[in-house]
DNA sequence: GACTTGATGGTATGTTTGTACCATAAAAAC
DNA sequence: GTTTTTATGGTACAAACATACCATCAAGTC
């Protein structure tokens, strides 16, 4: 087997093993051994490609944030042929709600890293600041565009609405991870909120309040 | 010193030491030794009062959720002489935004526990489900009351708005913990959102959009 | 005053962790 | 065909951890 090997590919395999292990037992319980076992190799190999555990964890979080960015950009790109701001915003924010198993692993480990970064200053303390700020600016511009197109109330404060949107998205995503809500319900609520924000010109799911979903909470 | 000692008080002291340690170095890095040092005693004493580490962590999360409930009820109680639903809702939701150091410790460790509970099923997997469900019901009833009093648009879906409120509150609180936002800014955004939900009858901070705060993001 | 009990400290022990070291087989280079 | 990389496995080791065990000192109990 010892052919020449694509290092980047091996590293990616090991990092993916780490992500699975972290999603399964928690990031805090990830060890060199558990990663090696999950990857189906030896501890020595993990050392060979990442030297130290800290570097492995760092490489993993880098891959994670990079792929998170890709995911969001993919959503924007595939938001339809000539998407209205509402469609773009909806697509982007829905990304924060984990649906399939892969996205669940993704967001779970991402959340674990985010919380870890609060106390472990070594772990790129400002790694989780840039992306949200950028996203906030993006949402503001989309809201402003909708206002100018007459698809949103011009009296709204675009910045504060953007912050609210970001918080709703993150809060709903977290609640799904915590098992407090189904992904379907979270999606429905997010769309409901967007329906209150944008009028007219809205995506495939029309009608604002109408999309109450299966109302899993029952009557009261 | 070996007088007779109030066990509950000693346990509370040790748990508080654990909370401080967890807020400082992260819950994952808390050890019997670090708790003992933070509490100013020996490891043996921590064993004496909690036997095993797992029981210590469990006792801590119990104390945490209990005090969280107290905090929310305190907020409701001191929400003014004859509070309108908006005042009550505002008071309750603002509790999720950490302001002083004590509440920061509180919410940080609570968040760490919540994320930990996703993967550690031993840690009362359903411990973080009851409180939010109860809260959701409470918010729904407050919104319904406001609608009947004419302080909120009767066309709104009270349940979905309640879920949005919960998500906004959690999302804003998390963003403050992550250092993405100041507590003041988070409070202002939350009040802005409430201003959009309730009209008339509202709390001390009047005017909806007007409360833009110091706008730390600058122009665009 | 003798004795038991409650509260505490110190230390030993077995396990797990990250990392360093030794070994080797296959390919590449010459 | 020998020699040098490259990729991999196994193992050894010091540190840290949770926990169990031994010791002690001050109160209460009789």
mmCIF file of C-alpha atoms in Angstrom, chain B:
data_model
loop_
_atom_site.group_PDB
_atom_site.id
_atom_site.type_symbol
_atom_site.label_atom_id
_atom_site.label_comp_id
_atom_site.label_asym_id
_atom_site.label_seq_id
_atom_site.Cartn_x
_atom_site.Cartn_y
_atom_site.Cartn_z
ATOM 1 C CA UNK B 1 -11.980 24.426 62.159
ATOM 2 C CA UNK B 2 -13.602 20.993 62.086
ATOM 3 C CA UNK B 3 -16.854 22.213 63.561
ATOM 4 C CA UNK B 4 -20.158 20.827 62.427
ATOM 5 C CA UNK B 5 -20.827 22.162 58.979
ATOM 6 C CA UNK B 6 -23.924 22.913 56.942
ATOM 7 C CA UNK B 7 -23.655 20.441 54.100
ATOM 8 C CA UNK B 8 -25.857 22.368 51.722
ATOM 9 C CA UNK B 9 -23.797 25.478 52.198
ATOM 10 C CA UNK B 10 -20.520 23.631 51.581
ATOM 11 C CA UNK B 11 -21.978 22.015 48.495
ATOM 12 C CA UNK B 12 -23.104 25.394 47.234
ATOM 13 C CA UNK B 13 -19.622 26.824 47.790
ATOM 14 C CA UNK B 14 -18.021 23.991 45.847
ATOM 15 C CA UNK B 15 -20.539 24.237 43.017
ATOM 16 C CA UNK B 16 -19.948 27.958 42.742
ATOM 17 C CA UNK B 17 -16.239 27.229 42.511
ATOM 18 C CA UNK B 18 -16.979 24.816 39.690
ATOM 19 C CA UNK B 19 -19.020 27.440 37.862
ATOM 20 C CA UNK B 20 -16.211 29.958 38.132
ATOM 21 C CA UNK B 21 -13.681 27.411 36.927
ATOM 22 C CA UNK B 22 -15.920 26.387 34.034
ATOM 23 C CA UNK B 23 -16.469 29.999 33.003
ATOM 24 C CA UNK B 24 -12.734 30.585 33.132
ATOM 25 C CA UNK B 25 -11.202 27.560 31.417
ATOM 26 C CA UNK B 26 -14.221 25.851 29.889
ATOM 27 C CA UNK B 27 -16.402 23.113 31.278
ATOM 28 C CA UNK B 28 -14.348 20.438 29.535
ATOM 29 C CA UNK B 29 -11.212 21.527 31.389
ATOM 30 C CA UNK B 30 -12.799 21.343 34.839
ATOM 31 C CA UNK B 31 -11.136 18.722 37.022
ATOM 32 C CA UNK B 32 -11.530 17.706 40.619
ATOM 33 C CA UNK B 33 -8.257 19.470 41.306
ATOM 34 C CA UNK B 34 -9.196 22.740 39.635
ATOM 35 C CA UNK B 35 -12.489 22.850 41.499
ATOM 36 C CA UNK B 36 -10.744 22.136 44.790
ATOM 37 C CA UNK B 37 -8.177 24.864 44.168
ATOM 38 C CA UNK B 38 -10.846 27.373 43.128
ATOM 39 C CA UNK B 39 -12.840 26.511 46.244
ATOM 40 C CA UNK B 40 -9.720 26.794 48.384
ATOM 41 C CA UNK B 41 -9.926 23.263 49.764
ATOM 42 C CA UNK B 42 -8.558 19.826 49.037
ATOM 43 C CA UNK B 43 -9.594 17.290 46.449
ATOM 44 C CA UNK B 44 -10.603 14.954 49.233
ATOM 45 C CA UNK B 45 -13.240 17.414 50.391
ATOM 46 C CA UNK B 46 -14.823 17.642 46.977
ATOM 47 C CA UNK B 47 -14.976 13.864 46.994
ATOM 48 C CA UNK B 48 -16.440 13.953 50.468
ATOM 49 C CA UNK B 49 -19.374 16.120 49.445
ATOM 50 C CA UNK B 50 -19.959 14.799 45.919
ATOM 51 C CA UNK B 51 -18.349 11.370 45.856
ATOM 52 C CA UNK B 52 -17.806 11.241 42.093
ATOM 53 C CA UNK B 53 -17.140 13.811 39.422
ATOM 54 C CA UNK B 54 -20.262 12.876 37.511
ATOM 55 C CA UNK B 55 -22.404 13.611 40.550
ATOM 56 C CA UNK B 56 -20.655 16.936 40.991
ATOM 57 C CA UNK B 57 -21.390 17.915 37.398
ATOM 58 C CA UNK B 58 -24.972 16.822 37.814
ATOM 59 C CA UNK B 59 -25.449 18.754 41.026
ATOM 60 C CA UNK B 60 -23.966 21.814 39.345
ATOM 61 C CA UNK B 61 -26.322 21.681 36.382
ATOM 62 C CA UNK B 62 -29.242 21.245 38.748
ATOM 63 C CA UNK B 63 -28.255 24.304 40.735
ATOM 64 C CA UNK B 64 -27.747 26.159 37.482
ATOM 65 C CA UNK B 65 -31.193 25.459 36.053
ATOM 66 C CA UNK B 66 -32.840 26.086 39.399
ATOM 67 C CA UNK B 67 -31.245 29.512 39.692
ATOM 68 C CA UNK B 68 -32.045 30.242 36.089
ATOM 69 C CA UNK B 69 -35.703 29.699 36.885
ATOM 70 C CA UNK B 70 -35.444 31.961 39.919
ATOM 71 C CA UNK B 71 -33.843 34.673 37.827
ATOM 72 C CA UNK B 72 -36.644 34.620 35.287
ATOM 73 C CA UNK B 73 -39.322 34.637 37.975
ATOM 74 C CA UNK B 74 -37.541 37.517 39.692
ATOM 75 C CA UNK B 75 -37.656 39.442 36.455
ATOM 76 C CA UNK B 76 -41.375 38.870 36.093
ATOM 77 C CA UNK B 77 -41.996 39.899 39.671
ATOM 78 C CA UNK B 78 -40.034 43.154 39.446
ATOM 79 C CA UNK B 79 -41.355 44.128 36.021
ATOM 80 C CA UNK B 80 -43.209 47.110 37.428
ATOM 81 C CA UNK B 81 -46.332 47.747 39.417
ATOM 82 C CA UNK B 82 -48.993 46.796 36.851
ATOM 83 C CA UNK B 83 -46.964 45.465 33.960
ATOM 84 C CA UNK B 84 -48.375 45.136 30.475
ATOM 85 C CA UNK B 85 -47.617 41.902 28.579
ATOM 86 C CA UNK B 86 -44.928 43.723 26.662
ATOM 87 C CA UNK B 87 -43.127 44.669 29.864
ATOM 88 C CA UNK B 88 -43.254 41.123 31.130
ATOM 89 C CA UNK B 89 -42.040 39.644 27.866
ATOM 90 C CA UNK B 90 -39.266 42.193 27.621
ATOM 91 C CA UNK B 91 -38.101 41.541 31.155
ATOM 92 C CA UNK B 92 -38.074 37.791 30.669
ATOM 93 C CA UNK B 93 -36.270 37.816 27.350
ATOM 94 C CA UNK B 94 -33.665 40.341 28.450
ATOM 95 C CA UNK B 95 -32.586 37.818 31.066
ATOM 96 C CA UNK B 96 -30.943 35.793 28.295
ATOM 97 C CA UNK B 97 -28.519 38.618 27.545
ATOM 98 C CA UNK B 98 -25.560 38.535 29.946
ATOM 99 C CA UNK B 99 -24.764 41.937 31.420
ATOM 100 C CA UNK B 100 -22.794 41.823 34.675
ATOM 101 C CA UNK B 101 -20.046 39.319 35.353
ATOM 102 C CA UNK B 102 -22.248 37.022 37.405
ATOM 103 C CA UNK B 103 -24.846 36.637 34.680
ATOM 104 C CA UNK B 104 -22.089 36.129 32.155
ATOM 105 C CA UNK B 105 -20.666 33.219 34.125
ATOM 106 C CA UNK B 106 -24.155 31.909 34.462
ATOM 107 C CA UNK B 107 -25.109 31.933 30.828
ATOM 108 C CA UNK B 108 -21.713 30.827 29.619
ATOM 109 C CA UNK B 109 -21.733 27.697 31.753
ATOM 110 C CA UNK B 110 -25.380 27.100 30.982
ATOM 111 C CA UNK B 111 -24.578 27.201 27.263
ATOM 112 C CA UNK B 112 -21.625 24.871 27.751
ATOM 113 C CA UNK B 113 -23.879 22.412 29.541
ATOM 114 C CA UNK B 114 -26.536 22.679 26.865
ATOM 115 C CA UNK B 115 -24.079 21.901 24.083
ATOM 116 C CA UNK B 116 -22.541 19.133 26.162
ATOM 117 C CA UNK B 117 -25.959 17.585 26.717
ATOM 118 C CA UNK B 118 -26.313 17.021 22.968
ATOM 119 C CA UNK B 119 -23.603 14.372 22.943
ATOM 120 C CA UNK B 120 -23.489 13.223 26.589
ATOM 121 C CA UNK B 121 -26.762 11.441 26.978
ATOM 122 C CA UNK B 122 -25.901 10.642 30.593
ATOM 123 C CA UNK B 123 -26.188 14.335 31.421
ATOM 124 C CA UNK B 124 -29.963 14.388 31.688
ATOM 125 C CA UNK B 125 -30.603 14.412 27.963
ATOM 126 C CA UNK B 126 -34.009 15.975 28.408
ATOM 127 C CA UNK B 127 -32.968 18.475 31.030
ATOM 128 C CA UNK B 128 -32.876 21.287 28.494
ATOM 129 C CA UNK B 129 -36.245 20.521 26.955
ATOM 130 C CA UNK B 130 -38.727 21.206 29.741
ATOM 131 C CA UNK B 131 -37.850 24.818 30.508
ATOM 132 C CA UNK B 132 -38.019 26.122 26.920
ATOM 133 C CA UNK B 133 -41.347 24.392 26.317
ATOM 134 C CA UNK B 134 -42.735 25.967 29.446
ATOM 135 C CA UNK B 135 -41.364 29.316 28.391
ATOM 136 C CA UNK B 136 -42.936 28.982 24.977
ATOM 137 C CA UNK B 137 -46.339 28.428 26.510
ATOM 138 C CA UNK B 138 -45.849 31.410 28.773
ATOM 139 C CA UNK B 139 -44.944 33.689 25.864
ATOM 140 C CA UNK B 140 -47.906 32.467 23.838
ATOM 141 C CA UNK B 141 -50.275 33.373 26.633
ATOM 142 C CA UNK B 142 -48.701 36.806 27.037
ATOM 143 C CA UNK B 143 -48.973 37.480 23.312
ATOM 144 C CA UNK B 144 -52.576 36.338 23.273
ATOM 145 C CA UNK B 145 -53.313 38.652 26.198
ATOM 146 C CA UNK B 146 -51.723 41.568 24.368
ATOM 147 C CA UNK B 147 -53.763 40.789 21.287
ATOM 148 C CA UNK B 148 -56.993 40.783 23.270
ATOM 149 C CA UNK B 149 -56.017 44.028 24.978
ATOM 150 C CA UNK B 150 -55.440 45.602 21.581
ATOM 151 C CA UNK B 151 -51.708 46.000 22.191
ATOM 152 C CA UNK B 152 -50.686 43.605 19.443
ATOM 153 C CA UNK B 153 -51.863 42.885 15.932
ATOM 154 C CA UNK B 154 -54.573 40.165 16.194
ATOM 155 C CA UNK B 155 -53.510 38.758 12.821
ATOM 156 C CA UNK B 156 -50.207 37.532 14.236
ATOM 157 C CA UNK B 157 -49.695 33.842 14.907
ATOM 158 C CA UNK B 158 -48.988 33.876 18.623
ATOM 159 C CA UNK B 159 -47.236 30.518 18.670
ATOM 160 C CA UNK B 160 -44.853 31.266 15.832
ATOM 161 C CA UNK B 161 -44.118 34.714 17.212
ATOM 162 C CA UNK B 162 -43.330 33.115 20.558
ATOM 163 C CA UNK B 163 -40.881 30.723 18.915
ATOM 164 C CA UNK B 164 -39.284 33.630 17.077
ATOM 165 C CA UNK B 165 -38.956 35.547 20.344
ATOM 166 C CA UNK B 166 -37.297 32.599 22.028
ATOM 167 C CA UNK B 167 -34.896 32.189 19.124
ATOM 168 C CA UNK B 168 -34.045 35.897 19.008
ATOM 169 C CA UNK B 169 -33.395 35.914 22.730
ATOM 170 C CA UNK B 170 -31.183 32.829 22.617
ATOM 171 C CA UNK B 171 -29.396 33.963 19.483
ATOM 172 C CA UNK B 172 -28.650 37.420 20.853
ATOM 173 C CA UNK B 173 -27.455 36.001 24.157
ATOM 174 C CA UNK B 174 -25.126 33.633 22.364
ATOM 175 C CA UNK B 175 -23.746 36.375 20.144
ATOM 176 C CA UNK B 176 -22.903 38.418 23.230
ATOM 177 C CA UNK B 177 -21.111 35.439 24.786
ATOM 178 C CA UNK B 178 -19.168 34.983 21.563
ATOM 179 C CA UNK B 179 -18.107 38.618 21.644
ATOM 180 C CA UNK B 180 -19.884 39.403 18.395
ATOM 181 C CA UNK B 181 -22.010 42.061 20.001
ATOM 182 C CA UNK B 182 -22.148 44.175 23.147
ATOM 183 C CA UNK B 183 -24.859 43.509 25.691
ATOM 184 C CA UNK B 184 -26.187 47.028 25.150
ATOM 185 C CA UNK B 185 -26.542 46.453 21.443
ATOM 186 C CA UNK B 186 -28.282 43.114 21.966
ATOM 187 C CA UNK B 187 -30.725 44.744 24.384
ATOM 188 C CA UNK B 188 -31.465 47.518 21.908
ATOM 189 C CA UNK B 189 -32.147 45.058 19.099
ATOM 190 C CA UNK B 190 -34.414 42.973 21.283
ATOM 191 C CA UNK B 191 -36.390 46.057 22.280
ATOM 192 C CA UNK B 192 -36.583 47.100 18.662
ATOM 193 C CA UNK B 193 -38.088 43.754 17.753
ATOM 194 C CA UNK B 194 -40.600 43.988 20.583
ATOM 195 C CA UNK B 195 -41.511 47.450 19.346
ATOM 196 C CA UNK B 196 -42.451 45.901 16.025
ATOM 197 C CA UNK B 197 -44.557 43.278 17.762
ATOM 198 C CA UNK B 198 -46.427 45.383 20.283
ATOM 199 C CA UNK B 199 -47.963 48.743 19.483
ATOM 200 C CA UNK B 200 -48.985 51.166 22.203
ATOM 201 C CA UNK B 201 -48.949 50.317 25.891
ATOM 202 C CA UNK B 202 -45.203 49.640 25.680
ATOM 203 C CA UNK B 203 -42.501 49.964 28.348
ATOM 204 C CA UNK B 204 -40.223 52.831 29.267
ATOM 205 C CA UNK B 205 -38.327 52.760 25.982
ATOM 206 C CA UNK B 206 -40.802 54.181 23.540
ATOM 207 C CA UNK B 207 -40.720 54.477 19.797
ATOM 208 C CA UNK B 208 -39.777 51.245 18.019
ATOM 209 C CA UNK B 209 -37.290 52.178 15.316
ATOM 210 C CA UNK B 210 -36.106 55.237 17.200
ATOM 211 C CA UNK B 211 -34.038 53.201 19.693
ATOM 212 C CA UNK B 212 -31.201 52.590 17.284
ATOM 213 C CA UNK B 213 -28.577 52.921 20.040
ATOM 214 C CA UNK B 214 -25.044 53.937 19.285
ATOM 215 C CA UNK B 215 -25.062 51.959 16.040
ATOM 216 C CA UNK B 216 -21.624 50.303 16.546
ATOM 217 C CA UNK B 217 -21.608 48.954 13.000
ATOM 218 C CA UNK B 218 -21.315 52.400 11.487
ATOM 219 C CA UNK B 219 -22.953 53.280 8.218
ATOM 220 C CA UNK B 220 -23.169 50.239 6.025
#
